[in-house]
Coordinates of C-alpha atoms in Angstrom, one line a residue:
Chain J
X1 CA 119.0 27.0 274.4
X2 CA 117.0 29.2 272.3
X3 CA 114.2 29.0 270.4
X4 CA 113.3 29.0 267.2
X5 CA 112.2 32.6 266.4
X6 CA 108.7 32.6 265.7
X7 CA 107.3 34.2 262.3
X8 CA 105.3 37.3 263.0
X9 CA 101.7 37.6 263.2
X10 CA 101.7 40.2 260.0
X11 CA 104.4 37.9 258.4
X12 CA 101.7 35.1 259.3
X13 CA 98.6 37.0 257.5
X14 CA 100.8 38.1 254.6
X15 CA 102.0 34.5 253.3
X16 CA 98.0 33.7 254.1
X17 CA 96.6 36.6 252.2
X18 CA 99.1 36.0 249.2
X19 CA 98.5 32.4 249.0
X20 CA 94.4 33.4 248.4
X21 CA 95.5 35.2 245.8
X22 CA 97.7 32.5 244.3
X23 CA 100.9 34.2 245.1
X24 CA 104.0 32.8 247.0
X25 CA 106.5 34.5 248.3
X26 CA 109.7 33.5 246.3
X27 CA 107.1 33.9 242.7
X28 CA 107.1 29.9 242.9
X29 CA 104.4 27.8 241.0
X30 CA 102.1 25.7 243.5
X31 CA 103.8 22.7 242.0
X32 CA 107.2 23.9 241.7
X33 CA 110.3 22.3 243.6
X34 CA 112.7 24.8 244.2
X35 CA 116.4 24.6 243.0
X36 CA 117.7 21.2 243.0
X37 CA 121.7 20.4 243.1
X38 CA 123.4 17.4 243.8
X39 CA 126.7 16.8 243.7
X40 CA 129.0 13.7 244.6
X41 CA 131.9 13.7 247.1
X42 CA 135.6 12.2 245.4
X43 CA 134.5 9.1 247.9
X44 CA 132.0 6.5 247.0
X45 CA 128.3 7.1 248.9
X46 CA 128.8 10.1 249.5
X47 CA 125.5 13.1 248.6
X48 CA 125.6 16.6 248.9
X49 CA 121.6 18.2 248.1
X50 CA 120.6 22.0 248.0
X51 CA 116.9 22.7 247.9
X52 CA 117.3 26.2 247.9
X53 CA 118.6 27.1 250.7
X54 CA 118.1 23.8 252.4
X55 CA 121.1 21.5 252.7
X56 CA 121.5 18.2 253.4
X57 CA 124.7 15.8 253.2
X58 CA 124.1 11.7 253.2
X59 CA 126.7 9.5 253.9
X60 CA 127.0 6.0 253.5
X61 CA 129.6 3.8 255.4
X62 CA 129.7 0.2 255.4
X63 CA 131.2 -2.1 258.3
X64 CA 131.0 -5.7 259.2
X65 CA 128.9 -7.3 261.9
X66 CA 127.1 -10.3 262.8
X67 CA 123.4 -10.6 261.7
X68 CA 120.6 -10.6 264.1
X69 CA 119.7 -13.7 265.1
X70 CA 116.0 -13.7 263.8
X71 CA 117.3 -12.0 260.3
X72 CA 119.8 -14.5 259.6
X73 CA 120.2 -14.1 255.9
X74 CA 119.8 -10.2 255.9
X75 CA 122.5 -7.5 256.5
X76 CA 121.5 -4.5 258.8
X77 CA 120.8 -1.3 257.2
X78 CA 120.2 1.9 259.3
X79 CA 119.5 5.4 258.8
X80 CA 121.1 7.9 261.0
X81 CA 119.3 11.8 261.5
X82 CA 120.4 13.9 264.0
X83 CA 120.0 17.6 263.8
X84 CA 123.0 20.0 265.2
X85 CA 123.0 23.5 265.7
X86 CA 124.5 24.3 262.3
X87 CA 120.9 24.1 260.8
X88 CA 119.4 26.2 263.5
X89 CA 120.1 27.4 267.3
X90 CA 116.9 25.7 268.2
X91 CA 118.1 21.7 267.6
X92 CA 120.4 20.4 270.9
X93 CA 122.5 18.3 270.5
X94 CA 121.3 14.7 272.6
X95 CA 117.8 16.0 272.8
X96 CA 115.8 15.3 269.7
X97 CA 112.9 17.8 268.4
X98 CA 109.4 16.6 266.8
X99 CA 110.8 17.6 263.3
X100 CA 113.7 14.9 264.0
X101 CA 111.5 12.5 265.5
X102 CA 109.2 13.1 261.9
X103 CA 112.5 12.9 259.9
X104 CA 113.7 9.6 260.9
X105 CA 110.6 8.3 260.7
X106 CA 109.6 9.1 257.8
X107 CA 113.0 8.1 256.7
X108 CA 112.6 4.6 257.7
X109 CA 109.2 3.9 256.6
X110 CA 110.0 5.3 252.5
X111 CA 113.6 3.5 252.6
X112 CA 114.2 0.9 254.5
X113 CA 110.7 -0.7 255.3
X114 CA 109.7 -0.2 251.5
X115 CA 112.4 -2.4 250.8
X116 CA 114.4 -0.1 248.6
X117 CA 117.7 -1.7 249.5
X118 CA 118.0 -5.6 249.2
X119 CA 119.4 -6.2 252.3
X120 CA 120.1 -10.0 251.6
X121 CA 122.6 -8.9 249.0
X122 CA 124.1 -7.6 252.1
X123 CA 124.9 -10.9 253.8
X124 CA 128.1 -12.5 253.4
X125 CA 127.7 -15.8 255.5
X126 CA 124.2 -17.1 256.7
X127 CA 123.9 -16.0 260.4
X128 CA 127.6 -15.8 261.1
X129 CA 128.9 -12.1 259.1
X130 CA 126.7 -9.5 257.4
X131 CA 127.4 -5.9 256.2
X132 CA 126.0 -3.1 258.1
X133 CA 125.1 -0.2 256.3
X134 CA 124.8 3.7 257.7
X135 CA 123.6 6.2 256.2
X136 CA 124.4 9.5 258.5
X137 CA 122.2 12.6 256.9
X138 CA 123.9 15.7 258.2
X139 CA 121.6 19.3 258.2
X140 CA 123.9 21.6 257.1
X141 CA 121.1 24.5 256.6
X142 CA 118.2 24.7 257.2
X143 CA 115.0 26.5 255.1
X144 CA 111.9 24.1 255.3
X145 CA 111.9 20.4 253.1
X146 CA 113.9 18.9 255.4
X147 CA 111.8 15.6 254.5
X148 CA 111.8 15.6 250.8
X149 CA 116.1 16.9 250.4
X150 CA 117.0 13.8 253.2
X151 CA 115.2 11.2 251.1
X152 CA 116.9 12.6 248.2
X153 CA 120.3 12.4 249.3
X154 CA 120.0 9.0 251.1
X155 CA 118.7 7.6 248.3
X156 CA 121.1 9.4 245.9
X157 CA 124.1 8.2 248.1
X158 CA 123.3 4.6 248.4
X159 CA 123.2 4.7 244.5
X160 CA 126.6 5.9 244.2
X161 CA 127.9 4.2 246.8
X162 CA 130.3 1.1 246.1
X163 CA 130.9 -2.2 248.8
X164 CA 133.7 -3.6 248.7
X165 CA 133.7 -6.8 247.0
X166 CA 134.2 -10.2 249.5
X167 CA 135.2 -13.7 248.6
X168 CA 133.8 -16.5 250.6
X169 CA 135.5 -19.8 251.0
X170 CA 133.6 -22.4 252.9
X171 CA 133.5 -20.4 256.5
X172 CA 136.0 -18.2 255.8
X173 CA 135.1 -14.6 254.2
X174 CA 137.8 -12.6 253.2
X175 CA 137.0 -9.1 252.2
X176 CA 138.8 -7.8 249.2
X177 CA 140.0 -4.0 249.7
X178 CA 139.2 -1.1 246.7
X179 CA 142.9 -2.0 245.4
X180 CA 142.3 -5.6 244.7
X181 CA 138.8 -5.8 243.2
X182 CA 136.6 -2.8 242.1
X183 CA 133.8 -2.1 244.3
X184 CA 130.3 -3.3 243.5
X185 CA 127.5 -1.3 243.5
X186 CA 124.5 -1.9 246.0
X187 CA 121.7 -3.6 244.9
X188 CA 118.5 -1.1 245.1
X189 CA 115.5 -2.8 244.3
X190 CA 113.0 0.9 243.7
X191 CA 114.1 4.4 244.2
X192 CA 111.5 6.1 246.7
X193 CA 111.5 9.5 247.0
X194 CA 109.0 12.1 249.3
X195 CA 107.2 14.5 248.2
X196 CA 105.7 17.0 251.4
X197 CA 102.5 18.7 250.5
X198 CA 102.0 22.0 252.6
X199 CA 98.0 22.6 253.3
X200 CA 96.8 26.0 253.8
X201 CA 93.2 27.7 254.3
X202 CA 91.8 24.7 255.7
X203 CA 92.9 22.0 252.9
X204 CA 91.8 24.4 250.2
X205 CA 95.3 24.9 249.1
X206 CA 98.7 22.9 248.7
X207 CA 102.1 23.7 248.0
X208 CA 104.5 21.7 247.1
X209 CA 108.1 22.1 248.8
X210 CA 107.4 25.0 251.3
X211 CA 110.1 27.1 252.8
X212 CA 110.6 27.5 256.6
X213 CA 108.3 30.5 256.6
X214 CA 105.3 28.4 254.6
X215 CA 105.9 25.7 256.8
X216 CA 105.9 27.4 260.1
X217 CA 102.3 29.0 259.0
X218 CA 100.9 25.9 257.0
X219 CA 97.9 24.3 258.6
X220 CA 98.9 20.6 257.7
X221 CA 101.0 18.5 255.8
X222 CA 101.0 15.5 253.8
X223 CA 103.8 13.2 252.9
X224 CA 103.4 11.4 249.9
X225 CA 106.7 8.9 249.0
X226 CA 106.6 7.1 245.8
X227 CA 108.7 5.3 243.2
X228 CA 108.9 6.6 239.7
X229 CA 106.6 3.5 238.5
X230 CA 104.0 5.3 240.7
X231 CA 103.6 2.6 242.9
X232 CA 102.8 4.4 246.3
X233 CA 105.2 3.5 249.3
X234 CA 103.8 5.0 252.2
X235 CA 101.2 8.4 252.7
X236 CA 101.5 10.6 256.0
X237 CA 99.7 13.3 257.6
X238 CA 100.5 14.7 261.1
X239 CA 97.6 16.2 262.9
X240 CA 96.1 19.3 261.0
X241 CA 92.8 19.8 259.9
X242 CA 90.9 16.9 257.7
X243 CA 91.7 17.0 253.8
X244 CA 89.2 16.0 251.2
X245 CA 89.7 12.0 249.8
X246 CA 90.0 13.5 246.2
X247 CA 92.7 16.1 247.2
X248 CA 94.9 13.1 248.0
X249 CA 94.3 11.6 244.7
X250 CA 95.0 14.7 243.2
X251 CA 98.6 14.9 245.3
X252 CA 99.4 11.2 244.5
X253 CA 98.9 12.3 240.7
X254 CA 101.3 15.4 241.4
X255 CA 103.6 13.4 243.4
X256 CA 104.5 11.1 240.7
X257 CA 105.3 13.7 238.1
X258 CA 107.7 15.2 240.6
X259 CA 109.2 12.0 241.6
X260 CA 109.9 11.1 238.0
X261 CA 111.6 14.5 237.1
X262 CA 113.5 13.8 240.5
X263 CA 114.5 10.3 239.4
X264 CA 115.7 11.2 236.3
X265 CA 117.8 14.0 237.8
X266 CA 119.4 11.4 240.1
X267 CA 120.0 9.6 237.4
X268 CA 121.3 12.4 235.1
X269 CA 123.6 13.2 237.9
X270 CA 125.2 9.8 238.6
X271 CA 125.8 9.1 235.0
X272 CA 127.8 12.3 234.9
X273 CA 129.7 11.7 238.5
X274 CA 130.4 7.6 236.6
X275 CA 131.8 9.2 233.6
X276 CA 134.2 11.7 235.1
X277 CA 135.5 8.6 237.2
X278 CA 135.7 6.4 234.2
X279 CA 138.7 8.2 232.7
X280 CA 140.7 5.4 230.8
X281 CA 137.4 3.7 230.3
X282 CA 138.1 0.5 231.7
X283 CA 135.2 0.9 234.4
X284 CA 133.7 -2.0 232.5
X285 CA 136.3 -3.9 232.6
X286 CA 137.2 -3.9 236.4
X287 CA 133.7 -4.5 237.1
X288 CA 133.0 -7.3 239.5
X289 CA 129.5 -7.1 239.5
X290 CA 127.0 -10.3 239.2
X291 CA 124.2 -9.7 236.5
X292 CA 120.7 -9.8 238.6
Chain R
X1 CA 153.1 22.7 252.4
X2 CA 149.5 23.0 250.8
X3 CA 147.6 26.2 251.8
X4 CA 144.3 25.5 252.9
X5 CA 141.1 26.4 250.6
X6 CA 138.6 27.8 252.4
X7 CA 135.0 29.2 251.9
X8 CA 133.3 31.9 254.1
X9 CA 129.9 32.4 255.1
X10 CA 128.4 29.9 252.7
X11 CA 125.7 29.2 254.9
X12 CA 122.0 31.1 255.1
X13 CA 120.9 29.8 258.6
X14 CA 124.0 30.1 261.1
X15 CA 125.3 33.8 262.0
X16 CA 128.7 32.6 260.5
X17 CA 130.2 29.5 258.3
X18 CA 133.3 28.4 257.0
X19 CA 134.5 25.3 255.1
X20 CA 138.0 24.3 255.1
X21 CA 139.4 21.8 252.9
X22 CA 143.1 20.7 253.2
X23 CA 145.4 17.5 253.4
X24 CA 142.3 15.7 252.6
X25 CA 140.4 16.8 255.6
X26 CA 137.3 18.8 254.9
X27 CA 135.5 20.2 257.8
X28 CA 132.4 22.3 258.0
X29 CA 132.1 25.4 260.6
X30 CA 128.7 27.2 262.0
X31 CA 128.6 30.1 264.6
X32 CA 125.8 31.4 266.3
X33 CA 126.4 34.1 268.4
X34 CA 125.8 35.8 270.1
X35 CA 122.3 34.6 271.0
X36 CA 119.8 33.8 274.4
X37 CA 121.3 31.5 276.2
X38 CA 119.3 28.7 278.8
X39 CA 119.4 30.0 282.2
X40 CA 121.5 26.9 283.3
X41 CA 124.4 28.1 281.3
X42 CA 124.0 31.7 281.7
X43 CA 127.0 33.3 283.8
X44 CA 126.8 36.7 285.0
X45 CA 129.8 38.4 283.8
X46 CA 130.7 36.6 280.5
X47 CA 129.6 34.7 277.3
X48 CA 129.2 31.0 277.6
X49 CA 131.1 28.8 275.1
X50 CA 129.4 26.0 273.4
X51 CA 131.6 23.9 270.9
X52 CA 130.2 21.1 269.1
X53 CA 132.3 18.4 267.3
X54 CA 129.9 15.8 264.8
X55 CA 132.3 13.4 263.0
X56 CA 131.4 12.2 259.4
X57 CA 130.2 8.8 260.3
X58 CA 128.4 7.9 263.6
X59 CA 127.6 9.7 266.3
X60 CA 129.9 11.5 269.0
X61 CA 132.1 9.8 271.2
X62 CA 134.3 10.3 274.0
X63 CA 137.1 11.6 271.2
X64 CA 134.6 14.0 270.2
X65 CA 133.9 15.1 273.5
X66 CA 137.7 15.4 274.5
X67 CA 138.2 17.6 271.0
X68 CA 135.3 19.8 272.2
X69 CA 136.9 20.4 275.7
X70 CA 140.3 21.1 274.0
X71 CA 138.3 23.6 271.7
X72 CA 136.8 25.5 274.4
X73 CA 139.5 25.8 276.5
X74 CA 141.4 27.5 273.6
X75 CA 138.9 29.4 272.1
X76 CA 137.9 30.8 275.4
X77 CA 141.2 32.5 275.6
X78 CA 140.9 34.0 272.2
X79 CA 137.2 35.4 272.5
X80 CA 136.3 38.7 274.5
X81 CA 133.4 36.6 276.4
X82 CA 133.6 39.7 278.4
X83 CA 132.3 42.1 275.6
X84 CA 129.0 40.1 275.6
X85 CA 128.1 39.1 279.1
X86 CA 124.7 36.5 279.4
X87 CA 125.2 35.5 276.3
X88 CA 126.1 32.0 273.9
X89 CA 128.5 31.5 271.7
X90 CA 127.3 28.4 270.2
X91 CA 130.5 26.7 267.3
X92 CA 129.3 23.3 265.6
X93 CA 131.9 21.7 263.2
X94 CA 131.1 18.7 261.1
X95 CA 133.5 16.8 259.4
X96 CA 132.8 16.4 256.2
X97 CA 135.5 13.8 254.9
X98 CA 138.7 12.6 256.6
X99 CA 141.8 11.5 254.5
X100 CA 140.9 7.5 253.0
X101 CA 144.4 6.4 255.0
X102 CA 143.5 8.6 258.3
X103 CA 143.1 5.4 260.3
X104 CA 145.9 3.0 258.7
X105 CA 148.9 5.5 259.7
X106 CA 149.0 5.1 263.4
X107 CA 148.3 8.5 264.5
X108 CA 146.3 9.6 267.5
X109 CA 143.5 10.9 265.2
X110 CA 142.6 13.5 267.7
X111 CA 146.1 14.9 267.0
X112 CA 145.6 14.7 263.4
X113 CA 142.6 16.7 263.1
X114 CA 142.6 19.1 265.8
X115 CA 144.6 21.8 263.7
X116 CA 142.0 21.7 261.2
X117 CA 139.2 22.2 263.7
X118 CA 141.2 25.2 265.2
X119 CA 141.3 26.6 261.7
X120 CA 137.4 26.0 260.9
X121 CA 136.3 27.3 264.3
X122 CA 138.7 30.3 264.2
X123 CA 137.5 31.3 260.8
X124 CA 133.6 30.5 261.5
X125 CA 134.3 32.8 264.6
X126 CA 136.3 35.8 262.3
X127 CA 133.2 35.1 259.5
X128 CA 130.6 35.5 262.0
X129 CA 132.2 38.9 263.1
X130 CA 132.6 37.6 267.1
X131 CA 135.1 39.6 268.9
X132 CA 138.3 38.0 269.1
X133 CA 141.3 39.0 270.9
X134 CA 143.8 38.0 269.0
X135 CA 144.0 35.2 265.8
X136 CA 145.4 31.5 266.4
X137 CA 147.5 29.6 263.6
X138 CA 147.9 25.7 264.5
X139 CA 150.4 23.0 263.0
X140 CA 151.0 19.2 263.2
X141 CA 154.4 18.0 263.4
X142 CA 155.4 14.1 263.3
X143 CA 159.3 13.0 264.6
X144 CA 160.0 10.3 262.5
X145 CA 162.8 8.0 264.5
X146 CA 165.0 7.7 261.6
X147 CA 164.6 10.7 259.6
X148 CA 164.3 15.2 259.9
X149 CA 160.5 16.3 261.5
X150 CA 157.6 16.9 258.8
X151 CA 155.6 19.9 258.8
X152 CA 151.9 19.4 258.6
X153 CA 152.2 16.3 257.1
X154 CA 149.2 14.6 254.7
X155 CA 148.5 11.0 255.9
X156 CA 150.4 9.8 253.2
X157 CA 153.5 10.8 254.0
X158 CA 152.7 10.0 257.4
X159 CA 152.3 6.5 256.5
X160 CA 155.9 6.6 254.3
X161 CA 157.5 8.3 257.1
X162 CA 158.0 4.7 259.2
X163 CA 157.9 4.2 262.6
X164 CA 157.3 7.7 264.7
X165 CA 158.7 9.2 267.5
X166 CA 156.8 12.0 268.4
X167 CA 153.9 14.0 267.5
X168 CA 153.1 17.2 268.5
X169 CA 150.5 19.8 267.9
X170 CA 150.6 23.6 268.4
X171 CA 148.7 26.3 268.4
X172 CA 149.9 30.2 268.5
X173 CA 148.4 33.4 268.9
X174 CA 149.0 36.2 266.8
X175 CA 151.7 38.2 269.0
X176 CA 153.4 34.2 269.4
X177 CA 152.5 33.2 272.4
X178 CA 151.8 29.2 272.4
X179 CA 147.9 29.0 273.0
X180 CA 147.7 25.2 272.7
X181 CA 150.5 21.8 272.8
X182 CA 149.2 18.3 272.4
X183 CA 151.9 15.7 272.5
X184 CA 152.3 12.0 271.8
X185 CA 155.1 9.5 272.3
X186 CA 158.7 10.0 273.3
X187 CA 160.5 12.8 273.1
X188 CA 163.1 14.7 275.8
X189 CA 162.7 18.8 276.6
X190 CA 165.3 19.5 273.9
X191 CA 163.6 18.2 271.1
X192 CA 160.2 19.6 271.8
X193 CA 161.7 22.7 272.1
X194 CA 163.0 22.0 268.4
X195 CA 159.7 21.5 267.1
X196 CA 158.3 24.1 268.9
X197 CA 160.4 26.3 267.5
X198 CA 159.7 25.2 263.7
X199 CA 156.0 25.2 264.5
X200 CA 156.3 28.8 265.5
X201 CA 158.2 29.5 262.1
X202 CA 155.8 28.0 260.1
X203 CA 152.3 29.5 262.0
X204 CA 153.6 33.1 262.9
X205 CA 154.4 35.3 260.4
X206 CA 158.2 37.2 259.9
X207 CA 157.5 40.4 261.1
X208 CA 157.2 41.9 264.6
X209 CA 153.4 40.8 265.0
X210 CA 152.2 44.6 263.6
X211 CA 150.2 44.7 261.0
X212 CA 152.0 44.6 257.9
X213 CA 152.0 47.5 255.3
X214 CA 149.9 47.2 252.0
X215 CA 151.7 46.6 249.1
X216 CA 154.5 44.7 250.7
X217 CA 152.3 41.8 251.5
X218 CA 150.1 42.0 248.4
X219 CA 150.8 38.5 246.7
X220 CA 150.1 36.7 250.2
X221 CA 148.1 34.0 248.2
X222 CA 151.3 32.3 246.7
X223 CA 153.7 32.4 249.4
X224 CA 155.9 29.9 251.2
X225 CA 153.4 28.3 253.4
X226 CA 153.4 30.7 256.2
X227 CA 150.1 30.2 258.3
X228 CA 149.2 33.9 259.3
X229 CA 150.0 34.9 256.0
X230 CA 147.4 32.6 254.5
X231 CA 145.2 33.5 257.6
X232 CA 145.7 37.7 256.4
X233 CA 145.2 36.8 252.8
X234 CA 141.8 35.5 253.8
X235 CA 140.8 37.7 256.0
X236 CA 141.4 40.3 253.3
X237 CA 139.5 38.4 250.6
X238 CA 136.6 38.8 253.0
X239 CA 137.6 42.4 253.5
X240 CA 137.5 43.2 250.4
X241 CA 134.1 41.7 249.1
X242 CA 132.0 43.0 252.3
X243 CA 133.8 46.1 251.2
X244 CA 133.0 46.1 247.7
X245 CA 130.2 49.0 247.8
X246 CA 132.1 51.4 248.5
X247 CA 135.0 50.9 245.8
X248 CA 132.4 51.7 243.2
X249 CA 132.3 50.1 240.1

């Protein structure tokens, strides 16, 4: 198993030096995301995110199980991460690396413990049958922001995925397949998204989406996730050196304007994927969705 | 038959990629190689293999596992692990998406998507520039009880086809020896032999396993079907672009 190939001590100082002198490597603003695209599979729930060079695919698949028996009245929603060598020679399969361990974390603190997904929508009979919803997030390739393309596509996925619809008759659940009722969308409640702030020079300076080569020489990072109505969902910051209280206002501010130019991508996006599917325009029509 | 639609070396990270789309499957190859490998695998006089099969949803299971040992044991044949001694040869495929009817017809599933990972590894292997000895060309064949064998059939037609017999899968080498069989159901010597033989029609091309002329097999793109055709056609796409410099403008 090798590892992952170190960045060079003059590679190190370079990126350093330029950053003093308010340069990055790829001519980047501090601020400034790099290329985002998204694109929808021809099945429901399922994302495809480039970041760059970074790519990440979420898929969501639903299933039927019984509830837990403390959670009576709420379906089970997990999120899947595992890295396999296709991103880098350095992940094994079966043995999980910090960065995973981070991912999935960070994963289930923004989504599922910020309540983005009402998972009571999920439950079909009260303690007896329940949905289970997985999102798998497959690293295709890998080139730093592993953090902020993940939460993009697993929340962009679970937006443009579709349930099947189910009718309940007294104890008796029957669920109806794509060919007799149309699909209902999932009920999502906020749209988090992360935003990874890079620190460098001893919290004097942060970048915003660093590549592999930032983020192997960075000093720190913060992850900020937030909704676009700015409401904060959940701040992290592994190890590093100690960052000023005001710099962390000042991320939260920058956070938010990324978030909402993110949101509205996502959104830009999925009304494009529902109008190529809405050919004869009866999407409308078919819907079986109850008004919240 | 569909011909497969594939992309090369679309990935920045891994030494070699390919996605392969066809019959609704869509799988998506990485190689790394050759590269350090732990000093547990390490063998003294040739490469270790390591094949890696993720499927779309979940995480692997012992169908994944028995794909991966199928993989290896194939792909060792076809890859000088003598050239590159001490050494890994590291192939991960994900699946990407699997046919919506995949699971309603019946099939093995291992059957039905094992030609497709051949492809996706054998192409991930050619785009990553590993020495190979030869090329491999696979195919799927269902025996339906009542009616003539289908070629690399779509799930669809698997699930018109009714009740089935047999399925078979086989792989060949470029000079047409069989590499690979996996077979399921009922069938006597006879009529494996039969779909043998139409599998080796349809994955090995016409000629005498030489390299063809140019010129005679310039329009390989829109041919019959033929599986090494398709394979030479792109083969010589990627030829061509790595080759562009020097054609000039």
């Amino acid at each position: 198993m090798p590892r992952e190939a170190e960045i060079s001590l003059n590679e190190r100082e370079f990126i350093k030096q330029a950053l003093q002198e308010q340069i990055r490597l790829d001519n980047r603003a501090f601020d400034a995301f790099r290329k985002l695209e998204l694109t929808f599979g021809e099945e429901y729930g399922v994302a495809d995110v480039q970041l760059g060079k970074t790519r990440v695919i979420a898929r969501i698949s639903i299933d039927v199980t019984t509830p837990l028996p403390e959670r009576k009245f709420d379906g089970v929603f997990q999120i899947f991460t595992e890295f396999s060598p296709m991103a880098s020679p350095a992940f094994e399969v079966g043995r999980p690396t910090d960065a995973e361990v981070i991912l999935s974390r960070i994963l289930e603190k923004a989504i599922r413990r910020s309540n983005a997904l009402d998972t009571e929508s999920l439950c079909i009979i009260a303690g007896l049958k329940c949905f289970a919803l997985r999102a798998d997030v497959h690293i295709i390739d890998h080139d730093g922001g592993l953090i902020d393309a993940s939460c993009i596509a697993v929340m962009a996925a679970l937006q443009h995925f579709r349930r099947p619809d189910v009718l309940v008759e007294g104890e008796r659940a029957t669920i109806l397949s794509v060919r007799e009722r149309e699909p209902i969308p999932l009920s999502i409640l906020h749209q988090p998204l992360c935003v990874t702030f890079s620190y460098f020079a001893e919290g004097e300076i942060f970048l915003v989406d660093a590549n592999l080569a930032e983020e192997q020489v960075r000093n720190a990072e913060v992850i900020v996730t937030m909704n676009r109505h700015g409401e904060v969902c959940q701040i992290a910051k592994y190890g590093g050196v100690t960052v000023n209280p005001l710099a962390m206002l000042q991320c939260t501010n920058v956070a938010l304007q990324k978030v909402k130019e993110m949101s509205k991508f996502i959104q830009q996006k999925l009304d494009e994927d529902a109008k190529r599917r809405d050919a004869g325009g009866l999407m409308a029509e078919l819907s079986a969705e109850n008004a919240r | 038959m569909a011909v497969p639609e594939v992309t090369l070396t679309h990935l920045n990270r891994a030494d070699g990629s390919a996605t392969y789309t066809h019959n609704g499957y869509s799988i998506i190859g990485a190689v790394n190689g050759p590269i350090e490998v732990s000093r547990r695998d390490e063998m003294p006089e040739e490469a270790t293999l390591e094949v890696n099969v993720r499927p779309a949803v979940g995480v692997g299971s012992p169908k994944e596992r028995h794909l991966e040992s199928l993989l290896h044991n194939t792909l060792r044949s076809i890859i000088l692990t003598r050239m590159m001694p001490r050494t890994l040869v590291q192939i991960t495929l994900q699946v990407r998406s699997l046919p919506e009817e995949d699971e309603a017809t019946g099939v093995n599933s291992t059957l039905t998507i094992l030609p497709h990972l051949l492809h996706t590894s054998l192409l991930a292997l050619l785009s990553a520039s590993i020495p190979l000895l030869t090329t491999l060309t696979s195919l799927l064949i269902a025996v339906p009880t009542s009616s003539a064998p289908i070629i690399s059939p779509t799930s669809t037609e698997l699930l018109r086809a009714g009740p089935l017999q047999a399925v078979h899968v086989f792989a060949f080498a470029g000079d047409r020896r069989l590499l690979l069989n996996e077979s399921d159901g009922a069938f006597s010597y006879d009529e494996w032999e039969e779909a043998c033989e139409m599998a080796e029609e349809v994955c090995c091309s016409g000629g005498e396993g030489g390299v063809k002329l140019e010129g005679e097999g310039m329009d390989v793109d829109a041919q019959d079907g033929n599986l090494e055709e398709w394979l030479r056609g792109v083969v010589r796409r990627k030829v061509d672009w790595e080759q562009r410099w020097k054609k000039g403008t």
